[in-house]
Structures are given as C-alpha cells and as structure tokens.
Coordinates of C-alpha atoms and ligand atoms in Angstrom, one line a residue:
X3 CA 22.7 12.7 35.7
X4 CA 20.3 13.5 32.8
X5 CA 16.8 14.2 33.0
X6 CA 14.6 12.1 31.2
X7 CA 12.8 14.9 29.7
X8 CA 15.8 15.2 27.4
X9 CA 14.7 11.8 25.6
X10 CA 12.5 12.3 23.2
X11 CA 8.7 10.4 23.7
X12 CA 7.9 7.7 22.3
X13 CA 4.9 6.3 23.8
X14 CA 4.6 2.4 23.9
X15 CA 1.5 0.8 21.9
X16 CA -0.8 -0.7 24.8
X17 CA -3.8 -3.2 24.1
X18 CA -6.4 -0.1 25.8
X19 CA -8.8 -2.7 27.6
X20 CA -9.6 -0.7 30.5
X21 CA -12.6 1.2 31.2
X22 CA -11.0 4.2 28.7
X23 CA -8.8 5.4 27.0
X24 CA -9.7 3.0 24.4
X25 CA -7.1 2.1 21.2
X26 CA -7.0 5.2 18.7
X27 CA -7.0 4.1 14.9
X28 CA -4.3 5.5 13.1
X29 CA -6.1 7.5 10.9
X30 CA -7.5 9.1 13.7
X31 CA -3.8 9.7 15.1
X32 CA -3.4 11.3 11.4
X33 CA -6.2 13.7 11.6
X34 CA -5.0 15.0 14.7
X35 CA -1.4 15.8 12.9
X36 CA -3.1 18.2 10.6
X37 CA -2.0 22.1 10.7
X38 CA -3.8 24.2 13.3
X39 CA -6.2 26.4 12.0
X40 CA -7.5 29.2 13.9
X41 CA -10.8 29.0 15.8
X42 CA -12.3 31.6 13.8
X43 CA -10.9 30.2 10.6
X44 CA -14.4 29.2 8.0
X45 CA -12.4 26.0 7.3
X46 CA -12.6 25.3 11.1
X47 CA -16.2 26.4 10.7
X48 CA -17.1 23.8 8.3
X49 CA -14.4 20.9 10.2
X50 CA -16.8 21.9 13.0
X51 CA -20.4 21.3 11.4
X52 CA -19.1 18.2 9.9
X53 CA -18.8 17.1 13.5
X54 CA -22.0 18.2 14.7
X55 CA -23.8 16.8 11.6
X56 CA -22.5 13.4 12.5
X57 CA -22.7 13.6 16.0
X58 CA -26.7 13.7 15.3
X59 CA -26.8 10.6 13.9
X60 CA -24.7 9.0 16.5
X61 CA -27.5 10.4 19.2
X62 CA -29.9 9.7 16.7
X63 CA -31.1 13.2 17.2
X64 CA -32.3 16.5 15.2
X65 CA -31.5 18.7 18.3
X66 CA -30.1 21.8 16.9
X67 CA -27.9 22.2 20.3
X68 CA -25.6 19.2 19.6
X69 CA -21.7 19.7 20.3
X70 CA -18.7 18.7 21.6
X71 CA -17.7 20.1 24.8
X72 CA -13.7 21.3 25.3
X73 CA -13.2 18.4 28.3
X74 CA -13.6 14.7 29.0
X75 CA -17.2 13.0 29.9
X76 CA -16.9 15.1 33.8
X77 CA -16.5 18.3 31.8
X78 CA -19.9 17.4 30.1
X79 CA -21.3 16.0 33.5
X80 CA -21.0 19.7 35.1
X81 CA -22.1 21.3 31.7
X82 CA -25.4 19.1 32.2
X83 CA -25.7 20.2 35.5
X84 CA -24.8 23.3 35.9
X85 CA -27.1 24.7 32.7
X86 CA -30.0 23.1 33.7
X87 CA -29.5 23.4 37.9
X88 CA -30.5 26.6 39.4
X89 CA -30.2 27.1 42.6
X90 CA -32.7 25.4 45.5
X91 CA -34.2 23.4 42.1
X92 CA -34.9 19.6 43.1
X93 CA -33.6 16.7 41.4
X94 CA -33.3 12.8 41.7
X95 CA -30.2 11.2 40.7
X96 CA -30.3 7.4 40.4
X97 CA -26.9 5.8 41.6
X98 CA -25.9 2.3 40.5
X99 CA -22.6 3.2 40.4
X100 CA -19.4 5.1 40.5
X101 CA -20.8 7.7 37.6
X102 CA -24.2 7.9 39.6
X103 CA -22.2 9.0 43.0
X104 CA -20.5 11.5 40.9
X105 CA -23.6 13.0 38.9
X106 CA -25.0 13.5 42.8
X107 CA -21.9 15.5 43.5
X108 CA -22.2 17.4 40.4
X109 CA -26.0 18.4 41.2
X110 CA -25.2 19.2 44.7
X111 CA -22.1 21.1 43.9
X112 CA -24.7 23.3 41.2
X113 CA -26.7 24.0 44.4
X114 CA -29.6 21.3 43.7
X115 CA -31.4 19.9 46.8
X116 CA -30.3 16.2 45.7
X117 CA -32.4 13.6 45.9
X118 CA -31.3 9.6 45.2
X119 CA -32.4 6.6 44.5
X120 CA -29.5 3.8 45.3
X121 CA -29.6 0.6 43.8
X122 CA -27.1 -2.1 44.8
X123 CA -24.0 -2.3 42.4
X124 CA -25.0 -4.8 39.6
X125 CA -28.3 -4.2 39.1
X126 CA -30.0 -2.2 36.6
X127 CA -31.9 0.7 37.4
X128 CA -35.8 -0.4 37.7
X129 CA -38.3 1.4 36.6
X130 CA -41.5 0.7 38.6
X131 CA -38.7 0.9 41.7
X132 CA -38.0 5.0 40.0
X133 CA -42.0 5.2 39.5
X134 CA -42.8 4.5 43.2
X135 CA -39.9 6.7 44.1
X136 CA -40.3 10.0 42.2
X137 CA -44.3 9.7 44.0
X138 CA -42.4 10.8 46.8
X139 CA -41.8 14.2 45.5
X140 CA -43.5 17.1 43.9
X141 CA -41.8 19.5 41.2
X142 CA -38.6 17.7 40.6
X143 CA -37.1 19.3 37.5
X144 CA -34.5 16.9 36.7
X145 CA -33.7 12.9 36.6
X146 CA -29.8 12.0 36.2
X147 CA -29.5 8.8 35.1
X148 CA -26.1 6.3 34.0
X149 CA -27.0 4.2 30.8
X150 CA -24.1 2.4 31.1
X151 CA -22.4 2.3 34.2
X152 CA -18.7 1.5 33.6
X153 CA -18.0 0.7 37.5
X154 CA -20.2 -2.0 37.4
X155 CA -20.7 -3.2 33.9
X156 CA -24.3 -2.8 34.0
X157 CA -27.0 -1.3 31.1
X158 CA -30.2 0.4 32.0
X159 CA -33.4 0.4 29.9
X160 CA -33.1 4.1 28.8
X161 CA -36.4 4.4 27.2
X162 CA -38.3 2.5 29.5
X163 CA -36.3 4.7 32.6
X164 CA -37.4 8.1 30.4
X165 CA -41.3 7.3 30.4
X166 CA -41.3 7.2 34.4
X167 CA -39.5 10.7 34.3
X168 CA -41.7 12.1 31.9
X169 CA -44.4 10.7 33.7
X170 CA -43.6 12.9 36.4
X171 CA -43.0 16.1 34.3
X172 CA -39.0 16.3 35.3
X173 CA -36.3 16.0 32.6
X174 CA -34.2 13.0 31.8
X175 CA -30.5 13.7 32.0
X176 CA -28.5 10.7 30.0
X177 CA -24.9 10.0 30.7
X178 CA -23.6 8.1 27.5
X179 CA -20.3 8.4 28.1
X180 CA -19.7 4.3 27.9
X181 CA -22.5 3.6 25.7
X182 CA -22.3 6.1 22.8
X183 CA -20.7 4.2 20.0
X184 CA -21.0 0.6 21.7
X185 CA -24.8 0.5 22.1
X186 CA -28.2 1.9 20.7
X187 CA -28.8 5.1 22.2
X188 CA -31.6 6.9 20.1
X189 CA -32.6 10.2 22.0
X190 CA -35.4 11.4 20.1
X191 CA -37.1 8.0 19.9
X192 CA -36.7 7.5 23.9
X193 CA -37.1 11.4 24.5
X194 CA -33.8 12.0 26.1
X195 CA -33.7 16.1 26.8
X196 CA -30.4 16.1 27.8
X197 CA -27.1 13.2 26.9
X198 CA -23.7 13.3 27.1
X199 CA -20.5 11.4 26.2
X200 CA -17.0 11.6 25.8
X201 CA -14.8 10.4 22.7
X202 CA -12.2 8.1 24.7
X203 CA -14.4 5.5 25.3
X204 CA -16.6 4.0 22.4
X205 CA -16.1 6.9 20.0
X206 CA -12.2 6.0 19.7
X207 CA -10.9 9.2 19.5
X208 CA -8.4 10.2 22.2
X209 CA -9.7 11.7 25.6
X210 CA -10.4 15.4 25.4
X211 CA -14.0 16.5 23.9
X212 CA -17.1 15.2 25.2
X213 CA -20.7 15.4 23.0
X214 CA -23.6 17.3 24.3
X215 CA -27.0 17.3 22.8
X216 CA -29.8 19.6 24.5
X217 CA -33.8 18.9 23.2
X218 CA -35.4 21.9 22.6
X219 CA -37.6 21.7 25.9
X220 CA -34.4 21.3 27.7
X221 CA -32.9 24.8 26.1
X222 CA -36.2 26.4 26.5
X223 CA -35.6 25.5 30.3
X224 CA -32.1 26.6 30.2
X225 CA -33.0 29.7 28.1
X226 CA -36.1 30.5 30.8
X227 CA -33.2 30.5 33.7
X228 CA -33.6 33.3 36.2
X229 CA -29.7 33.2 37.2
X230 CA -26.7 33.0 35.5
X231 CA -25.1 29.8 34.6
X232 CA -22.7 29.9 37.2
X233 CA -20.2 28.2 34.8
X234 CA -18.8 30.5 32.0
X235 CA -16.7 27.8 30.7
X236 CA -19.7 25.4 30.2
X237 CA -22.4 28.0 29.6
X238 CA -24.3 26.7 26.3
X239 CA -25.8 29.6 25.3
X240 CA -22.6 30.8 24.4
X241 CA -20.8 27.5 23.4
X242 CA -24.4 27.3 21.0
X243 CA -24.0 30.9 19.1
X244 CA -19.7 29.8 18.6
X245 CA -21.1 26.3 17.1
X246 CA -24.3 27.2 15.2
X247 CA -24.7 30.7 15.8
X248 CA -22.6 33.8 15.5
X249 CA -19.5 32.3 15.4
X250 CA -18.4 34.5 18.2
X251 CA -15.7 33.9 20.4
X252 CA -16.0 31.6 23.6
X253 CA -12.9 30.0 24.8
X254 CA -10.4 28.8 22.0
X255 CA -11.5 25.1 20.8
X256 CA -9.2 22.4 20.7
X257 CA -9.1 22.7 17.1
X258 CA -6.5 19.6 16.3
X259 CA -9.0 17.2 18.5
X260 CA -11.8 18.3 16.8
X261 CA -10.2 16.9 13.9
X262 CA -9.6 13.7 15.2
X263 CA -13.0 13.4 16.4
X264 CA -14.4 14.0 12.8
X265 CA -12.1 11.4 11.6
X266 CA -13.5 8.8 14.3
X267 CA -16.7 9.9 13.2
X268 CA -16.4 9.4 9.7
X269 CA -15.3 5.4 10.8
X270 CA -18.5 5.2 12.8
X271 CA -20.1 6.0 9.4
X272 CA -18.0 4.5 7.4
X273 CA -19.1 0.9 9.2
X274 CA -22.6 2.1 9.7
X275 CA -24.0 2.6 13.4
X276 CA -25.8 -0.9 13.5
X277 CA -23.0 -2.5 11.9
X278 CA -20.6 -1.0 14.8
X279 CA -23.2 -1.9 17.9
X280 CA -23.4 -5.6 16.6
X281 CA -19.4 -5.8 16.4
X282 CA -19.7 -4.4 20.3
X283 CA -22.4 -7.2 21.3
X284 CA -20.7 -10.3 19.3
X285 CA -17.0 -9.3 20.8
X286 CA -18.1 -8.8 24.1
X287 CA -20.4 -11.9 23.9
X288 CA -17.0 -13.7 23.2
X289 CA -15.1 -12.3 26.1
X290 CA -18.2 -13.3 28.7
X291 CA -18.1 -16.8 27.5
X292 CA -14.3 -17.0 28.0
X293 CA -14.1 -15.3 31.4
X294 CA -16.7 -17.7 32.5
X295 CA -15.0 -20.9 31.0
X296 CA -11.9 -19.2 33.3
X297 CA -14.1 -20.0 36.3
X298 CA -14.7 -16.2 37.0
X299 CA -18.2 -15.1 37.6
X300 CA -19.3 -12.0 36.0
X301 CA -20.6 -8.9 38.2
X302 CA -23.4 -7.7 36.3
X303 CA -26.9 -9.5 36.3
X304 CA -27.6 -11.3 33.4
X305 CA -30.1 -9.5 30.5
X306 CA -27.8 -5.9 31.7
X307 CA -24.5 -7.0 30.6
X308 CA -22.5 -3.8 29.2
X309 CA -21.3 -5.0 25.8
X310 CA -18.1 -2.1 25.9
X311 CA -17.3 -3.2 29.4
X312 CA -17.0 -6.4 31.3
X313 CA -16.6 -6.8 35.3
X314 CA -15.8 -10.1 36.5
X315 CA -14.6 -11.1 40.3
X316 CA -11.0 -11.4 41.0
X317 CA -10.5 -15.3 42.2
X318 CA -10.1 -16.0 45.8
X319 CA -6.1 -15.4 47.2
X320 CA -5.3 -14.1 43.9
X321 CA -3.9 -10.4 44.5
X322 CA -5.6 -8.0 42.3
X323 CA -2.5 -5.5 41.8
X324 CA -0.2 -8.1 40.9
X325 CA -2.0 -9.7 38.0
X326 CA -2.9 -6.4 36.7
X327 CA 0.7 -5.8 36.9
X328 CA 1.9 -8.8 34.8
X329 CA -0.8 -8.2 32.2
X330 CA 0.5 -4.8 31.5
X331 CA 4.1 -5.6 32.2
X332 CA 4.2 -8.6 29.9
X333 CA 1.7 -8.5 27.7
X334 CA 1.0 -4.6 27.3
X335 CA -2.3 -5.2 27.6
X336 CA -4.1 -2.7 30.1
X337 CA -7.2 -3.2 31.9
X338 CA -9.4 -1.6 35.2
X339 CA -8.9 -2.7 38.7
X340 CA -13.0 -2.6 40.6
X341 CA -13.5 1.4 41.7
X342 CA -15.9 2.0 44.6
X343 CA -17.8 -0.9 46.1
X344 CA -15.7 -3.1 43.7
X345 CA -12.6 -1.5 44.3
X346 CA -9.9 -4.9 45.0
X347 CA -13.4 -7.4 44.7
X348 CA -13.4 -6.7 40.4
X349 CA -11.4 -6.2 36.9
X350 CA -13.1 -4.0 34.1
X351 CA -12.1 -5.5 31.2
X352 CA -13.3 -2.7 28.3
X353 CA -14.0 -3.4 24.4
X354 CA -14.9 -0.1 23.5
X355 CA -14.6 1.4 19.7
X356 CA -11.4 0.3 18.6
X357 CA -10.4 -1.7 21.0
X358 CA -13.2 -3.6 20.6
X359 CA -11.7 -6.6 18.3
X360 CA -11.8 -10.4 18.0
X361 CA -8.2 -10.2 18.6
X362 CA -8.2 -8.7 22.0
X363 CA -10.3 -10.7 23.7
X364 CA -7.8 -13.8 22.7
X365 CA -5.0 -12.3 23.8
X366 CA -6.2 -11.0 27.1
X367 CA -8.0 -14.6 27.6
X368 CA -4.7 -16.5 26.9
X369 CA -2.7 -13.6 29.0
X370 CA -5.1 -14.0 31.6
X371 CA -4.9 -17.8 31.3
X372 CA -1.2 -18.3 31.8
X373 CA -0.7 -15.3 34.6
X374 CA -3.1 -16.9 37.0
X375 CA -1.7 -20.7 36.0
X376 CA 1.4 -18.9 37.3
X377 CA -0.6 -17.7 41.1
X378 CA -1.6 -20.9 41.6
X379 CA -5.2 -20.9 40.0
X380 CA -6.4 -23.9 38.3
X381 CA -6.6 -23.2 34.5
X382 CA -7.2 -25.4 32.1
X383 CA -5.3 -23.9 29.0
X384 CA -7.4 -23.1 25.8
X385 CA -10.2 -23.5 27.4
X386 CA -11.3 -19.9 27.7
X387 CA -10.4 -19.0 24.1
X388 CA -12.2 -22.5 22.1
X389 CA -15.3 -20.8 24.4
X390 CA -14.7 -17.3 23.3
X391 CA -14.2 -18.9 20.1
X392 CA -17.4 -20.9 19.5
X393 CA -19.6 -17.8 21.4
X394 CA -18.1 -15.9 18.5
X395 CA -19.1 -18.6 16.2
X396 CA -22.7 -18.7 16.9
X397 CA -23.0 -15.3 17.5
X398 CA -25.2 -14.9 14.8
X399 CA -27.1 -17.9 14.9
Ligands
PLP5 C1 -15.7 7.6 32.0 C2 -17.0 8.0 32.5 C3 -17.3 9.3 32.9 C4 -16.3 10.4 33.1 O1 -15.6 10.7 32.0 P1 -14.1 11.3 32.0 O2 -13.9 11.3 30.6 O3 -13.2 10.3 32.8 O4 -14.2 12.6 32.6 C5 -18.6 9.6 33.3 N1 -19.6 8.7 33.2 C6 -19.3 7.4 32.8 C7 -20.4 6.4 32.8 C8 -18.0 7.1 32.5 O5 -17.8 5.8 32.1

C-alpha cells in the first residue's frame, strides 16, 4: 500500500463561494512564490510599509497603529480584546450572529464582565434599541460590534451604531472581517477606535494575516493599561515598534504572506476602492435576484443585505448536505451550509474579492438550477439566470 503523502499535491481549482476562503488571483499566488527574505531584512522593511500604507486607505484611516496581524480574522478578534480588556473592565457586545457569540467569548475569556445585547438572526443591529440599552450601564469601556455578519448575511449601519457608543463615552470595536474590501468601511469618518479584518475574505489574499488599525484614543487606552497584555503573541505595543518602530524582533512574520497580501493590495488599488465596492453591490444584486426567481427566500431583511455574502433558506424536503455535495462534487463550486441558528435551515453563498464575478453567480445559479430539478424541486430552467441577468443589466440605472 502506498501512502498518499508520496503523491505530489496538486490542489484542484474550486469556484470559493463560501463564506471564505475566497478565489486567490494568480498574481497573488505569484507574489507569494517570491524568495523568503528575513524578517529583519530592510527589503522586508519596506514590503512591510507598503502594506501598511495601503492598508490605510482600505480603512480609510491615518492611524499610525495599522497592521497585519500573524493569524486569521479570530487571531485579530483576541488581539482586539485582549489589548484593550483588562481585567473586571465592562463591555457590551452586540450579537446578531455567529461572530457576535464569538466576540462575547473572546471578551469573557480576556476577563471582561460581558454584557450583550441579542438581536434575532437577520436583523440589523438598531441603534436607538443600543441607545436604550447602554442607559443601563455606567462606565462601559468597550462596544464590540459585527459590521457584517457572515452567519446571517446582514450589514449594520457602522457610523450610525458608533455615535450611540460614543455617546456613552465607551469605545467602538469594528469587526470587518467580511466587509473590508466588499463594502465602505471609513473609520476615521465614522470614528471607529478599533477594526479588524482578515485577508481571506474580501481582500483575496489567502487566509493567514488579518488587518488591525488602533485610533490613537484607543492606544492611549491600551498604552494607559495597568496590567500586562496577557497575550504576548498579540501584544501591540510590541507588534507596533517591529512595524513602525524599532524594528525589533517580535515573533518571525509570515514574510511570503505578507507578500501576497501587498500584491492583493496593489489590485484593490489598481481598481480603485469605489470601483471595487460597486463591483461587490452590482454582482451580489445579480445573485439576490436569481435566488429569488429560484423560489428561495433570502434570510436577511431587506435595506441590510451583505453584498459579499448571501443567505437564502434551503427549500422544504430538500436535504442540505446533499445538494452542497453535488455542487462541489460536480460542479467544483463550494459554498456555506447555515452555522448557529441557521445551521441545516440556510446556504451562504459568498462573492467576496475575487470571487466576486459575473461569472459565478451564473454558474452557481444554473448548478443550483439543475441539482434541485434533480431533488424534485420545481425549477423552471433559465429563469434564475435571465433574472440575474437583467438585475445585472439595470444595475446601474
Ligand atoms: C470569518 C469571520 C471571522 C473569523 O475569521 P477567521 O479568519 O475564520 O478566523 C470573524 N468575524 C467575521 C464576521 C467573519 O466573517
């Protein structure tokens, strides 16, 4: 017998329509083939400002304390948390969602007393409902909040959200992770003081680094801590003087990702933020019209669509697994069963980054199409795409 180790990989190409990984381009791929450098190398140096520089304008930020953390989006999650948390400190995490259960987890695990504010799976996070909340308590120093929650498919109004937290004197923390790249997310103009992402999902870069930026108040509140970051991996002070400081040593960086990410970048620029979020809204648009022309209702409530990520509920008698099977099976084309609350009741079907083409959302309209012809659904063919189509069309109009 021979182990299948002794084959060489060669990793299929999958259509990535899930709630990330999302497709990598290939000059992405490319980047990341470059030599190692060392971590101390001044060509890394400069491969690593040319990151932060852009990763500004993708927050739409001047924070000095922007950079990629050496993780995925959770890695960044706990870096919020545990930088910002001391100890018996009070916080309010709003949960809508998978991501909102798991920042609560996060804060708790840092040792905050957690507060939270639940609102049911769908719905946006409101903001008079957060005013009337935080009332409740006195010297909260934090607000966690998901702007786009990719469990349900549903975007909050960041900037609105931000007022009420400033109103009470607390910082806003941001997760980004699904709406970086795929929608506006200006942090200096809303007065996020602390937002987070990851480059697998809207970025396009593979999974592995996830973007911090820190306002200024927020590192004055980190830098004014009276116990240690109980993280040393995810302590910022010391991931801030190896990115813009002192160069020291922290922990070696995943130098040949942090190439790929600047490549990714420099597409984002290269199209032009604006250019890229409209591409996001008129693609998803499409894919909204054809899973309703399908018959399927879509999860999310209307006016807080996600454009990166789509749920929609699986038809009655139709098993979840098994279409999900066919679809990567036959078609190579990957997307999310429901997680949570929606676990077996939705599908996530992502267009994030460089997944995010016409193309896609044909062919997993026309896969979809014929798979559930095949369980017994009623489908009339074409009819998804020519409304996919025409929503396209008139996008603009
Ligand atoms: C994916 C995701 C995360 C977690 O990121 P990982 O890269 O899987 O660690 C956090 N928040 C949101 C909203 C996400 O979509």
């Amino acid at each position: 017998m021979t182990s299948s180790y002794m084959n060489e990989l060669h990793a299929p190409q999958k259509v990535l329509l899930g709630p990330g990984p999302s497709t990598v381009h290939p000059r992405v791929l490319q980047a990341l083939a470059n030599p190692v450098m060392g971590h101390l190398d001044p060509a890394f140096f400069q491969v690593m400002d040319d990151v932060c520089e852009m990763l500004r304008e993708v927050f739409h930020t001047t924070n000095s304390m922007t950079l990629p953390i050496s993780s995925t989006g959770t890695g960044a999650m706990e870096t919020a948390c545990a930088n910002i948390i001391e100890p018996g400190d009070e916080v309010l995490i709003c949960r809508n969602g998978y991501f909102g259960i798991r920042l609560a987890d996060i804060a708790e695990r840092c040792g905050a007393t957690v507060h939270v504010m639940d609102t049911p799976w769908g719905k946006a996070v409101d903001a008079q409902m957060l005013r009337d909340e935080i009332k409740q308590y006195s010297g909260l120093k934090a607000v966690g909040v998901v702007h786009a929650e990719t469990s349900t498919g549903v975007l909050s109004d960041m900037k609105e959200l931000v007022e009420v937290i400033h109103e009470a004197g607390a910082l806003a923390i941001v997760d980004a992770v699904t709406s970086l790249g795929g929608h506006e997310v200006r942090m200096d103009d809303w007065g996020i003081d602390i937002c987070y992402s990851a480059t697998q999902k809207c970025l396009g870069a593979p999974p592995g680094l996830a973007p911090i930026s820190l306002s200024p108040a927020a590192m004055d509140v980190v830098s004014k801590r009276s116990t240690k970051v109980q993280s040393f991996y995810f302590n910022l002070k010391d991931l801030e003087a190896y990115w813009n400081q002192t160069r020291a040593y922290h922990h070696t960086s995943p130098i040949n990702m942090t190439y790929a990410l600047r490549e990714a970048l420099r597409m984002m620029m290269e199209e032009g933020l604006e250019n890229r979020i409209q591409r996001h809204a008129r693609v998803a648009a499409g894919l909204r019209a054809g899973v309703e022309a399908l018959g399927l209702s879509l999860l999310a409530e209307e006016g807080h669509r996600l454009n990166p990520l789509t749920t929609l509920s699986i038809p009655e008698g139709v098993e979840d697994a098994k279409v999900r099977r066919a679809l990567l099976n036959d078609y190579d084309i990957e997307i999310g069963g429901g997680l949570g609350e929606f676990a077996g009741k939705a599908w996530r079907i992502g267009l994030m980054g460089e997944s995010c083409r016409e193309k896609n959302v044909f062919a997993v309209l026309s896969a979809l199409e014929s798979i559930l012809a095949k369980e017994g659904y009623e489908v009339a063919f074409g009819a998804s795409l020519s409304a996919a189509q025409r929503a396209i069309a008139t996008f603009d109009e």
